[in-house]
Coordinates of C-alpha atoms in Angstrom, one line a residue:
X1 CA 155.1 -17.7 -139.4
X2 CA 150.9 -17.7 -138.9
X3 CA 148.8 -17.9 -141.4
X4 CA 147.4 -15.2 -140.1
X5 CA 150.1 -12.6 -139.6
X6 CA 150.0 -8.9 -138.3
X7 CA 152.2 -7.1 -140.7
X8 CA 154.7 -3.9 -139.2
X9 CA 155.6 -1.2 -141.3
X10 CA 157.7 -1.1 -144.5
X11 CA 161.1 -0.5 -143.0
X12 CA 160.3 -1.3 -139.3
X13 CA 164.0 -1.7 -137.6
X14 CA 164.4 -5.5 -136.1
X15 CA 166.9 -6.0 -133.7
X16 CA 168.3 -6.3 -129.7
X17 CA 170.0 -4.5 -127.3
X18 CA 172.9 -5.1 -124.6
X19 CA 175.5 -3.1 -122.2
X20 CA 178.6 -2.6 -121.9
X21 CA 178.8 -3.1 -118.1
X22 CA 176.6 -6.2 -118.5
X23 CA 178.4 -8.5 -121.6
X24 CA 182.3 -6.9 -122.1
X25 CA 184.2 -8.2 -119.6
X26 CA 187.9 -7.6 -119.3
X27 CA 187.7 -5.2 -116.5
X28 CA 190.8 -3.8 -116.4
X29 CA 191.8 -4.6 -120.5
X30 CA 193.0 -1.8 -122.4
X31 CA 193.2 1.1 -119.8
X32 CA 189.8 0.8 -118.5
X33 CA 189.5 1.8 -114.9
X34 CA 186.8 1.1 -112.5
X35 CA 183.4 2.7 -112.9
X36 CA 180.4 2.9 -110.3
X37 CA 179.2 -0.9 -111.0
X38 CA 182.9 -2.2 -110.5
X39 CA 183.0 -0.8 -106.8
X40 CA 179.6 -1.3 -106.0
X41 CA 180.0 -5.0 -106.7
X42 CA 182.5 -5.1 -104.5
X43 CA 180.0 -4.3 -101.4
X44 CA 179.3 -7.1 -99.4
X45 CA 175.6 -7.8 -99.9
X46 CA 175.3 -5.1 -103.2
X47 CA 175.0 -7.9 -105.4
X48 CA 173.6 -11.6 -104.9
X49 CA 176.4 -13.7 -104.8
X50 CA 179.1 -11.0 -104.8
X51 CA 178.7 -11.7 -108.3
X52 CA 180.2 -8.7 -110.6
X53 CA 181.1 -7.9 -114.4
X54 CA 184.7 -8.8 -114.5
X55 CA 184.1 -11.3 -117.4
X56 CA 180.4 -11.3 -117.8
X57 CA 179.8 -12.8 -121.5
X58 CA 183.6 -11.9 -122.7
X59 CA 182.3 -9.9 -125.6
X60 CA 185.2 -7.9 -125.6
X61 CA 187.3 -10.4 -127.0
X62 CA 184.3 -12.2 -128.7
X63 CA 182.3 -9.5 -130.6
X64 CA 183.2 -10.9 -133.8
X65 CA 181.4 -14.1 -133.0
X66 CA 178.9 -12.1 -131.3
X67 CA 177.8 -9.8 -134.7
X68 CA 178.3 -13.3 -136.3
X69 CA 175.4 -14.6 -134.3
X70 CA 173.4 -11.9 -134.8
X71 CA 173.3 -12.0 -138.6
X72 CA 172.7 -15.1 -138.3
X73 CA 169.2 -14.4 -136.6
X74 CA 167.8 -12.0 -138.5
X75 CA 169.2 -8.5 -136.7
X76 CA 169.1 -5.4 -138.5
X77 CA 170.3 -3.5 -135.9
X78 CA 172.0 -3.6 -132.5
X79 CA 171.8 -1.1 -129.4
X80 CA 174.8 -1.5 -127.7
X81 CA 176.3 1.1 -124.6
X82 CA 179.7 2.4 -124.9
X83 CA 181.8 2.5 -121.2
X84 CA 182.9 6.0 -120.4
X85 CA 185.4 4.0 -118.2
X86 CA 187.0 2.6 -121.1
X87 CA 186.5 5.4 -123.1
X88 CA 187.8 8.2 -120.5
X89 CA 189.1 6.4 -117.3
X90 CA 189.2 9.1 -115.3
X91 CA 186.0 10.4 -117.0
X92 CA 187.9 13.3 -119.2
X93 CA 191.0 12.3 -120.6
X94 CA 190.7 9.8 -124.1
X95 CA 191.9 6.5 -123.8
X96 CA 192.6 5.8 -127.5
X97 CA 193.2 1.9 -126.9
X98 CA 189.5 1.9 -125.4
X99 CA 187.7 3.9 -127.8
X100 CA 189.5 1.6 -130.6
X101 CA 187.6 -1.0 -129.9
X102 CA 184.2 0.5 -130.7
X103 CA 185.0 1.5 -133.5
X104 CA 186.3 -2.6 -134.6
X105 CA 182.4 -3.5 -133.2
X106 CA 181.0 -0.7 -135.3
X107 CA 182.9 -1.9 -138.4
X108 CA 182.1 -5.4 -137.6
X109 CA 178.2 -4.5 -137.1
X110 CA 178.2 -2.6 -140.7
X111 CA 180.2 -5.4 -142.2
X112 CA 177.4 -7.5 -141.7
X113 CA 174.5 -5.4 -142.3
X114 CA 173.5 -4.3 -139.2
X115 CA 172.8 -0.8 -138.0
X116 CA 174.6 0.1 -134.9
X117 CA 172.9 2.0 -132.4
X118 CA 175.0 3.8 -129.6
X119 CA 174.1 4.3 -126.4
X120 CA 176.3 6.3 -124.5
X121 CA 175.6 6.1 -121.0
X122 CA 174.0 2.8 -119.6
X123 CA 174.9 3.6 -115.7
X124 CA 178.8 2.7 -115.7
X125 CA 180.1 6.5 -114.3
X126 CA 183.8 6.5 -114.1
X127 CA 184.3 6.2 -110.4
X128 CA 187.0 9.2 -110.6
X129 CA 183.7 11.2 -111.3
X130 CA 181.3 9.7 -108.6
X131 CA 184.9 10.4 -106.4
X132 CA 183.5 14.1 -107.2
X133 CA 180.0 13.6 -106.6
X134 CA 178.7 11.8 -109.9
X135 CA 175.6 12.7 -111.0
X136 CA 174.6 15.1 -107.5
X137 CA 177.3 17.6 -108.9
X138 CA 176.2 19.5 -111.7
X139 CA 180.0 19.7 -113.3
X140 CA 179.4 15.8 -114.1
X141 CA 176.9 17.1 -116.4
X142 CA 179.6 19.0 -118.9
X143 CA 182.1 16.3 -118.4
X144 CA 179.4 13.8 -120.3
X145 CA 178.7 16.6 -122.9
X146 CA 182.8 16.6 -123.6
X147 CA 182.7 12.8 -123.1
X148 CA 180.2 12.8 -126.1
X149 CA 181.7 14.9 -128.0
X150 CA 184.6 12.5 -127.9
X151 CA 182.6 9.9 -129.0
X152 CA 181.1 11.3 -132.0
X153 CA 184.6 12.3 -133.4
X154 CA 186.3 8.3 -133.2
X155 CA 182.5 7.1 -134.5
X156 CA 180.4 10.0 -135.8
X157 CA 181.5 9.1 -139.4
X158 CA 179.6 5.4 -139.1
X159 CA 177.3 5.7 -136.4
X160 CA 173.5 7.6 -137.5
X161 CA 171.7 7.0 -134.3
X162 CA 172.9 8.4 -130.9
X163 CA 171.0 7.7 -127.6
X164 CA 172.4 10.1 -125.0
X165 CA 170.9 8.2 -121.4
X166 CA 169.3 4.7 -120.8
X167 CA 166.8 4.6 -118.1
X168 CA 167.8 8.0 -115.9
X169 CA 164.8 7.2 -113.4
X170 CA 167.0 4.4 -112.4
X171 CA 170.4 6.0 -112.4
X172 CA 168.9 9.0 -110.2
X173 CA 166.1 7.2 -108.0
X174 CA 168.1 3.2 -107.7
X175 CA 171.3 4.6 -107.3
X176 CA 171.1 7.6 -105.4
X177 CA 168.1 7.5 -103.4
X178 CA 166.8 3.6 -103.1
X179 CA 170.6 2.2 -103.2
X180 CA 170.0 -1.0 -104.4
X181 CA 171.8 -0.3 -107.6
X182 CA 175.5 2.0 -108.2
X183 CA 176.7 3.9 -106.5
X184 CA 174.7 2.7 -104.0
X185 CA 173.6 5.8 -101.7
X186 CA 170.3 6.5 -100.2
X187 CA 170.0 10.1 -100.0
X188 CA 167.0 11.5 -101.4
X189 CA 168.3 14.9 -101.5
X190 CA 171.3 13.9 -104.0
X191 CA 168.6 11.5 -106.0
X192 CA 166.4 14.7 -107.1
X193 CA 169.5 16.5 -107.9
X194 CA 171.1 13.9 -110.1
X195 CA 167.9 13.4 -112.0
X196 CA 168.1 16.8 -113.0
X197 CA 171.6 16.8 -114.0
X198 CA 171.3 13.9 -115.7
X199 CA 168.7 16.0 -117.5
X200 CA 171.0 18.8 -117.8
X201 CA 173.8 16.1 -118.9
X202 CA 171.5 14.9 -121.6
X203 CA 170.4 18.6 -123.0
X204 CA 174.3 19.4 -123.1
X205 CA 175.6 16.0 -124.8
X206 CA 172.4 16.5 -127.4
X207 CA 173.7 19.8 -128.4
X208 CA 177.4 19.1 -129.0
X209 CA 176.1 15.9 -131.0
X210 CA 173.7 18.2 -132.7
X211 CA 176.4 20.7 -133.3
X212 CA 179.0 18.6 -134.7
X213 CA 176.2 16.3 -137.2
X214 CA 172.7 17.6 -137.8
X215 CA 172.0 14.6 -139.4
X216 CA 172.3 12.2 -136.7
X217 CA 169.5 10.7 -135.0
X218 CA 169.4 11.4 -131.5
X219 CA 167.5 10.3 -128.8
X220 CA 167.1 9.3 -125.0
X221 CA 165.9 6.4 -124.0
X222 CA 163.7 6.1 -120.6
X223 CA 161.6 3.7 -118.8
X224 CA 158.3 4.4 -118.3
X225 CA 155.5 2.6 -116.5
X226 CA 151.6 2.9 -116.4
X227 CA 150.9 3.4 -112.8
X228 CA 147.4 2.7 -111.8
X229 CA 145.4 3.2 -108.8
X230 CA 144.6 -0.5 -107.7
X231 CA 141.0 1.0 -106.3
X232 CA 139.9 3.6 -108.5
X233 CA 137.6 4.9 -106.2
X234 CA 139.8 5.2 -103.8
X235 CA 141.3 8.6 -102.8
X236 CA 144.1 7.5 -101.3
X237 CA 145.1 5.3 -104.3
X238 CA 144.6 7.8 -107.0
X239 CA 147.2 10.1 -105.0
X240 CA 149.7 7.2 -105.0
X241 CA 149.0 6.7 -108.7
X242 CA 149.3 10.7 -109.5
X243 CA 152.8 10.4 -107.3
X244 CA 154.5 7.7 -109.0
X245 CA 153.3 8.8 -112.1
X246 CA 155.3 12.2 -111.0
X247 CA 158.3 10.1 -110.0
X248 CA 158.9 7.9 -112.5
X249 CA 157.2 9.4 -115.9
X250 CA 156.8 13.0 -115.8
X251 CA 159.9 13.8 -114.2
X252 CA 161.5 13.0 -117.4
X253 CA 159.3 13.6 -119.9
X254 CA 157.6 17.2 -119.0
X255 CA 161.3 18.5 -119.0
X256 CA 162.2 17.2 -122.0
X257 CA 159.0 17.6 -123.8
X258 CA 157.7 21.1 -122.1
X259 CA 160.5 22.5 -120.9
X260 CA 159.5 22.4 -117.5
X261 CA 158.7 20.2 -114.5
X262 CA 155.5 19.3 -113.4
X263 CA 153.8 21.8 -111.1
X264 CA 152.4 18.9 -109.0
X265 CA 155.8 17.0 -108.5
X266 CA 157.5 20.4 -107.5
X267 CA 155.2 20.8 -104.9
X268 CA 155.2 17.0 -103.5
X269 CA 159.4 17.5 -103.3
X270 CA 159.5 21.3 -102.3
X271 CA 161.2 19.9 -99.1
X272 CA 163.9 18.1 -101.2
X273 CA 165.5 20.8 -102.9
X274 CA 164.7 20.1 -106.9
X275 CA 164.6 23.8 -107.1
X276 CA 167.4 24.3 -106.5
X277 CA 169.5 22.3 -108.7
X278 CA 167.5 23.9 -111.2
X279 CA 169.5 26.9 -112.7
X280 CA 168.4 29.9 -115.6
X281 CA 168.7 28.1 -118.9
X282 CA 168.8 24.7 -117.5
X283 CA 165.2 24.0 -118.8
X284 CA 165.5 25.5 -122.2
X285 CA 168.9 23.3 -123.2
X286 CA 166.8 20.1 -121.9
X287 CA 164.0 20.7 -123.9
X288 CA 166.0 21.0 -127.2
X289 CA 164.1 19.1 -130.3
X290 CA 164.6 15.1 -130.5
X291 CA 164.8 13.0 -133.3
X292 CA 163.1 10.0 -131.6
X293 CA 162.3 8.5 -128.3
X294 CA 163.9 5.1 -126.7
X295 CA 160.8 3.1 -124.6
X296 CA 162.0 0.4 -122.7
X297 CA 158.8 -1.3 -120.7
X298 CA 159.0 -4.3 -118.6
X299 CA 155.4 -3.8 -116.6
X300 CA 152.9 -1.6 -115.2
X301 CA 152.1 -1.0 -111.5
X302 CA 148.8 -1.4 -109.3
X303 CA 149.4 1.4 -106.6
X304 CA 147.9 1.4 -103.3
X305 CA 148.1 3.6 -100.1
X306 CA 147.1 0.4 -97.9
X307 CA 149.4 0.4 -94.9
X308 CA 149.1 -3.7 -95.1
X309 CA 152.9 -5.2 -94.9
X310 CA 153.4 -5.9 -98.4
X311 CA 156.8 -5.7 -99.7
X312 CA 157.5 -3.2 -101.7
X313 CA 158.3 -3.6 -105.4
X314 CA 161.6 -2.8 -104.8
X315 CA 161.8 -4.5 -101.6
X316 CA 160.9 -7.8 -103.4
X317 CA 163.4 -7.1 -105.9
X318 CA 166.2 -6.6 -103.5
X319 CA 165.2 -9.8 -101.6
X320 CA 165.2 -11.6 -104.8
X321 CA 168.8 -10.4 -105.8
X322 CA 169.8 -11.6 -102.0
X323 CA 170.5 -8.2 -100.6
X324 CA 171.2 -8.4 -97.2
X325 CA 171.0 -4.5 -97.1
X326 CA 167.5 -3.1 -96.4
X327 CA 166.8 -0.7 -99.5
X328 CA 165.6 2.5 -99.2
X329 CA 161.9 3.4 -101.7
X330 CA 163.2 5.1 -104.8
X331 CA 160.0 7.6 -104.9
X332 CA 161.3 9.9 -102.5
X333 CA 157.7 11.9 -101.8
X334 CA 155.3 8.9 -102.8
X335 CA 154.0 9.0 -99.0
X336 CA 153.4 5.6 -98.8
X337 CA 152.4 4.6 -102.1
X338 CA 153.4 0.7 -103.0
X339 CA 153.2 -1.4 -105.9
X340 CA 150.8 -4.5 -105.5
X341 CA 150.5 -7.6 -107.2
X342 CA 147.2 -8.1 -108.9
X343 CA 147.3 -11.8 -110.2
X344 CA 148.9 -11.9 -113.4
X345 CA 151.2 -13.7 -114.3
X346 CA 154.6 -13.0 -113.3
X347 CA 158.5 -13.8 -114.8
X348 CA 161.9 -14.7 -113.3
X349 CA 162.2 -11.2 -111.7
X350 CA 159.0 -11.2 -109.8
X351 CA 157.5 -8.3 -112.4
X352 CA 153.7 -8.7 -114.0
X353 CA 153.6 -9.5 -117.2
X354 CA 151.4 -6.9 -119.0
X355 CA 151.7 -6.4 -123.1
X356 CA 148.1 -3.8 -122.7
X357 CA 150.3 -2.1 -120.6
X358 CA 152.4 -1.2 -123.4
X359 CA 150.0 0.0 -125.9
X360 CA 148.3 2.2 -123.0
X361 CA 151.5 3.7 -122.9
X362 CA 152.5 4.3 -126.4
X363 CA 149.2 6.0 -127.0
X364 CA 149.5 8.6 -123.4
X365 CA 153.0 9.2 -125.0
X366 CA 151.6 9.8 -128.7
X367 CA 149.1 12.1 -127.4
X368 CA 150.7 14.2 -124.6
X369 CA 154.9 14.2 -125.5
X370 CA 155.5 12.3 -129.1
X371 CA 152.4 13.2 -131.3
X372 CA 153.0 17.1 -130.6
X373 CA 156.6 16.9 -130.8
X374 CA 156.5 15.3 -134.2
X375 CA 159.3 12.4 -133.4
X376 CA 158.9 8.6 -133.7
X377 CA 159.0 6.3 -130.7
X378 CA 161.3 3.2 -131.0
X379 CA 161.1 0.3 -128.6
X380 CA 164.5 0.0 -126.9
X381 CA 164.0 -2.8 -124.3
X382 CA 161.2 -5.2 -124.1
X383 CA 161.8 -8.6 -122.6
X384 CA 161.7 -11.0 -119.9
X385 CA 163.6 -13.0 -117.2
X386 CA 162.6 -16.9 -116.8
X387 CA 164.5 -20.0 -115.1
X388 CA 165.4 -21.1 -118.4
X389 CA 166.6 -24.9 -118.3
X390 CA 168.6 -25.9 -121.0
X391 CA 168.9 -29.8 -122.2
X392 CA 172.1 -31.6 -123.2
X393 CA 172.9 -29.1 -125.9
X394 CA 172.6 -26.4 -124.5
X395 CA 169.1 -25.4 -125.8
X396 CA 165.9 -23.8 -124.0
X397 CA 163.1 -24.8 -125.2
X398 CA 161.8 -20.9 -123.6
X399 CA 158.1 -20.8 -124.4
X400 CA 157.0 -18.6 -121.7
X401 CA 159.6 -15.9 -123.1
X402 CA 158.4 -16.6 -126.8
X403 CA 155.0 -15.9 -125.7
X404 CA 156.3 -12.7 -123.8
X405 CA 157.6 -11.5 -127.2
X406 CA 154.6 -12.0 -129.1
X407 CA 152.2 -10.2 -126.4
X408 CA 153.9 -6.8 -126.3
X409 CA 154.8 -7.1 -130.3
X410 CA 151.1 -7.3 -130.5
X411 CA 150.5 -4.6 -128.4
X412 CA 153.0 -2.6 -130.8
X413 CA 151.2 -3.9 -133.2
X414 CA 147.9 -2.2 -131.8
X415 CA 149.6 1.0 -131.1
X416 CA 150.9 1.0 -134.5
X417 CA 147.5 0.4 -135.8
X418 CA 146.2 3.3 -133.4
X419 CA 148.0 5.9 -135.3
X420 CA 151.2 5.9 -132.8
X421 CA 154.5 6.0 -134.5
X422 CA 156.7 3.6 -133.4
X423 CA 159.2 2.3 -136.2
X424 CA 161.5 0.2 -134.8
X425 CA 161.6 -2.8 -131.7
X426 CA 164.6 -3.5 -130.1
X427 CA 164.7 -6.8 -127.9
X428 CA 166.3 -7.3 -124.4
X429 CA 168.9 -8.6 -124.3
X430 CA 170.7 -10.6 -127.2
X431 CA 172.6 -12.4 -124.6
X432 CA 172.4 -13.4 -121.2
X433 CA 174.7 -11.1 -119.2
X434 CA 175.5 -9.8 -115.3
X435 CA 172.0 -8.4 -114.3
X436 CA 173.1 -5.5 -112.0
X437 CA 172.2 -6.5 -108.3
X438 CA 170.7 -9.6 -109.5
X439 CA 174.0 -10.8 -111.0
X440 CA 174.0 -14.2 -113.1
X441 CA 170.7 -15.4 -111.3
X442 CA 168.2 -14.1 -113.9
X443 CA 169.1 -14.7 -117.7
X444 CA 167.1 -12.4 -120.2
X445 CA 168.7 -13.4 -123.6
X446 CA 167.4 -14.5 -126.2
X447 CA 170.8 -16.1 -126.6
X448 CA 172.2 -18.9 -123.7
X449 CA 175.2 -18.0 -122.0
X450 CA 177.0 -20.6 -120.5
X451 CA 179.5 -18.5 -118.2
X452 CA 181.8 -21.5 -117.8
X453 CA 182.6 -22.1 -121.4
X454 CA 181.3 -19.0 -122.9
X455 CA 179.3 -21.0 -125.5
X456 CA 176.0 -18.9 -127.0
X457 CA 173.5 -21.2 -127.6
X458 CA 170.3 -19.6 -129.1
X459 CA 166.6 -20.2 -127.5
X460 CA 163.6 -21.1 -128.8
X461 CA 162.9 -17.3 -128.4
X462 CA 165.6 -16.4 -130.4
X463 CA 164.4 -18.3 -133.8
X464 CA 161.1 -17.5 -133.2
X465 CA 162.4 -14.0 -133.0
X466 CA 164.6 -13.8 -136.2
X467 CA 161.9 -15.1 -138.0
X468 CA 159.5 -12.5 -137.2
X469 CA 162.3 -10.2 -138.2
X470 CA 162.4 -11.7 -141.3
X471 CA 158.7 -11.6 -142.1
X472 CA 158.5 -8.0 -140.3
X473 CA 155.1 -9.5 -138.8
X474 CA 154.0 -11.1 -135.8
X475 CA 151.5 -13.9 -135.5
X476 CA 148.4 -12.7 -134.1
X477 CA 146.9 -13.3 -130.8
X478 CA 145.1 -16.8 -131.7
X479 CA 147.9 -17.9 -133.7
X480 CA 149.7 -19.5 -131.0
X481 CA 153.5 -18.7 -130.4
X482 CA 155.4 -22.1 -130.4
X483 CA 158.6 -22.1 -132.2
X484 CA 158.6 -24.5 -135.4
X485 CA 162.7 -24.2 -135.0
X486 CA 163.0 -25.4 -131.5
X487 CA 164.7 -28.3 -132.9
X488 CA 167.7 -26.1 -134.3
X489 CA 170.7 -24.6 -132.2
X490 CA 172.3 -22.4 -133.7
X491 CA 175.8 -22.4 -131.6
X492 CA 178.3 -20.0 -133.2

């Protein structure tokens, strides 16, 4: 650690963050039917490679080396997604033999120390429910409620903190309007519809948890962006700005904060019907109290209105995952409004890399949705996709990752500092894993994954990690961020 280190808060929760879809494997183990990701995979062109999560990282059968490895690097706590298609196949009936093994994981987890953290819907919708509709019909919306109901009876007696969504924006707006991720339609229409009953699904699930333990610690966890106009004195690209903004932040948090949808996104999708998914009530059971808020942040975006041919940011994600399907834009009433590089530096995925970013954004949330509300806000994805090239071992030597770390935990730092309260920092991922369209092309662990052999190999990111975890400090800025363990592997 640096001499000169920035200290976190007494308590501040350590740890990192997978799901289920993404590291499990054994598709079909244990009564687990297909959900949305199983049959999109099977699209020709969905996903790069036809790659799919069949085996993925096998944690299914390996979580006990998998907690093993994480107490080994310092974790105090692990955000993990249970699958609703291994939980309730058809999405309402209990599959005992599926919910059994979450509860072995969480008694591995608290065996070892470490806090589990359950997530209980990271985008894998029984496909018996998207068969119905998925999230475009409002009834899926009371079958997650029931479905987490479910959930808190097999784990409610060992599990303290309950995150109802991950990342709605790209369930609703990637899924159901852009297509580029399950179930794969482009229908802007549905997209609006199934943001708000995801909403809806959320508010519903929160009060049967809330119901049945008011001492659990609930939460939602979304992804949220700082969208800046790339000319600020440009009309045109403060609209753009102002419309993503809409799209992609205050669609989620104005609902769940104020109890009501923004005034200037209603009127840029009156033509899409929003409305009209909206029912009495709906509103007041979304807004409901939380106990925290999950942040997962990647990058900002430089907005323009230029008609120039630049690719989309979606666009160049598709062509990076090798979609031979032309995607549709996720911001259904963005009128033109694109994401543009702005020289920085960029990882694995394409994205900007941009830790101030973050702190911009904890401090909007503290002051507009968080500070009022009372709650803490709790990092739940932060992290970054490189080429990682490992030598004979097995190791990667992953210094551009390391350093991607230490930016945004500075940043948190400097929220923290600002008077924001964020108390815990959850990396992504702990392992490599299937990365949706992208499939095994762009690794994100902090932990190598060889798919052949299934050997877990620890990066250079990954010590440097646990022992920040173990200080509960980061070095600061002119510290430097090279890892004095890159000599060590820690292969469990």
């Amino acid at each position: 650690m640096s001499s000169n280190p920035l200290p976190f808060p007494q308590g501040f929760l350590w740890g990192a963050a997978t799901a289920a879809y993404q590291i499990e494997g054994s598709a079909h183990a244990g009564g687990r039917k297909d959900s949305i990701w199983d049959t999109f995979a099977r699209v020709p062109g969905a996903v790069a490679d036809g790659h799919n999560g069949d085996v993925a990282c096998d944690h299914y059968r390996r979580y006990k080396q998998d907690v093993a490895l994480m107490k080994s690097l310092n974790m105090k706590a692990y955000r993990f997604s249970t699958s609703w298609a291994r939980c309730m196949p058809d999405g309402v009936t209990p599959n005992p033999e599926g919910i059994a093994f979450y509860s072995s994981l969480v008694d591995e987890l608290l065996a070892a120390g470490i806090t589990p953290w359950l997530t209980l819907y990271h985008w894998d919708l029984p496909q018996a429910l998207e068969d119905k509709g998925g999230w475009a019909n409002r009834d899926t919306a009371y079958r997650f409620a029931e479905y987490a109901a479910v959930m808190h009876e097999a784990l409610g007696d060992r599990v303290r903190f309950w995150t109802t969504l991950n990342e709605p924006w790209c369930s609703a707006f990637l899924g159901y309007a852009a297509g580029i991720h399950a179930p794969g339609r482009q229908e802007p229409r549905s997209a609006l519809a199934a943001a708000h009953h995801l909403l809806l699904g959320h508010g519903l699930a929160a009060r049967e948890l809330r119901r049945l333990d008011a001492d659990a610690a609930l939460g939602i966890t979304l992804n949220l962006t700082v969208a800046d106009p790339r000319d600020p004195d440009n009309d045109g690209d403060r609209d753009g700005a102002r419309r993503i903004d809409g799209q992609f932040n205050r669609i989620f948090l104005d609902p769940l904060f104020k109890g009501e949808y923004p005034a200037d996104l209603l009127a840029d999708v009156a033509h899409l019907g929003l409305d009209e998914a909206v029912q009495a009530g709906d509103l007041d059971i979304i807004s409901a109290p939380l106990d925290l808020l999950g942040v997962n942040y990647y990058h900002g975006e430089s907005v323009t209105k230029d008609p120039a041919d630049l690719p989309t940011s979606v666009e160049a994600d598709a062509a990076a995952a090798g979609e031979s399907r032309r995607p549709a834009s996720p911001f259904v009433a963005a009128d033109g409004a694109r994401s543009v590089p702005r020289g920085l530096p960029v990882t694995g995925m394409g994205w900007e890399v941009q830790p101030e970013g973050l702190r911009r954004l904890l401090n909007r949330l503290h002051a507009e949705y968080t500070g009022p509300a009372g709650i803490p806000v709790y990092i739940t994805e932060n992290g970054a996709a490189y080429p990682d090239v490992p030598d004979e071992a097995g190791f990667v030597d992953d210094q551009e990752r390391l350093a991607f770390f230490a930016a945004h935990l500075q940043a948190v730092h400097g929220a923290i500092t600002d008077g924001v309260d964020v108390r815990g920092y959850l990396a992504w991922s702990l392992l490599d894993n299937f990365e949706w369209s992208f499939g095994y092309h762009q690794r994100f662990g902090l932990v190598r994954v060889d798919y052949g052999t299934q050997e877990r190999v620890p990066k250079a990111s990954a010590l440097w990690y646990s022992a920040v975890a173990a200080a509960n400090a980061v070095p600061d800025a002119d510290s430097g961020v090279s890892s004095a363990g890159a000599g060590v592997v820690l292969s469990v």
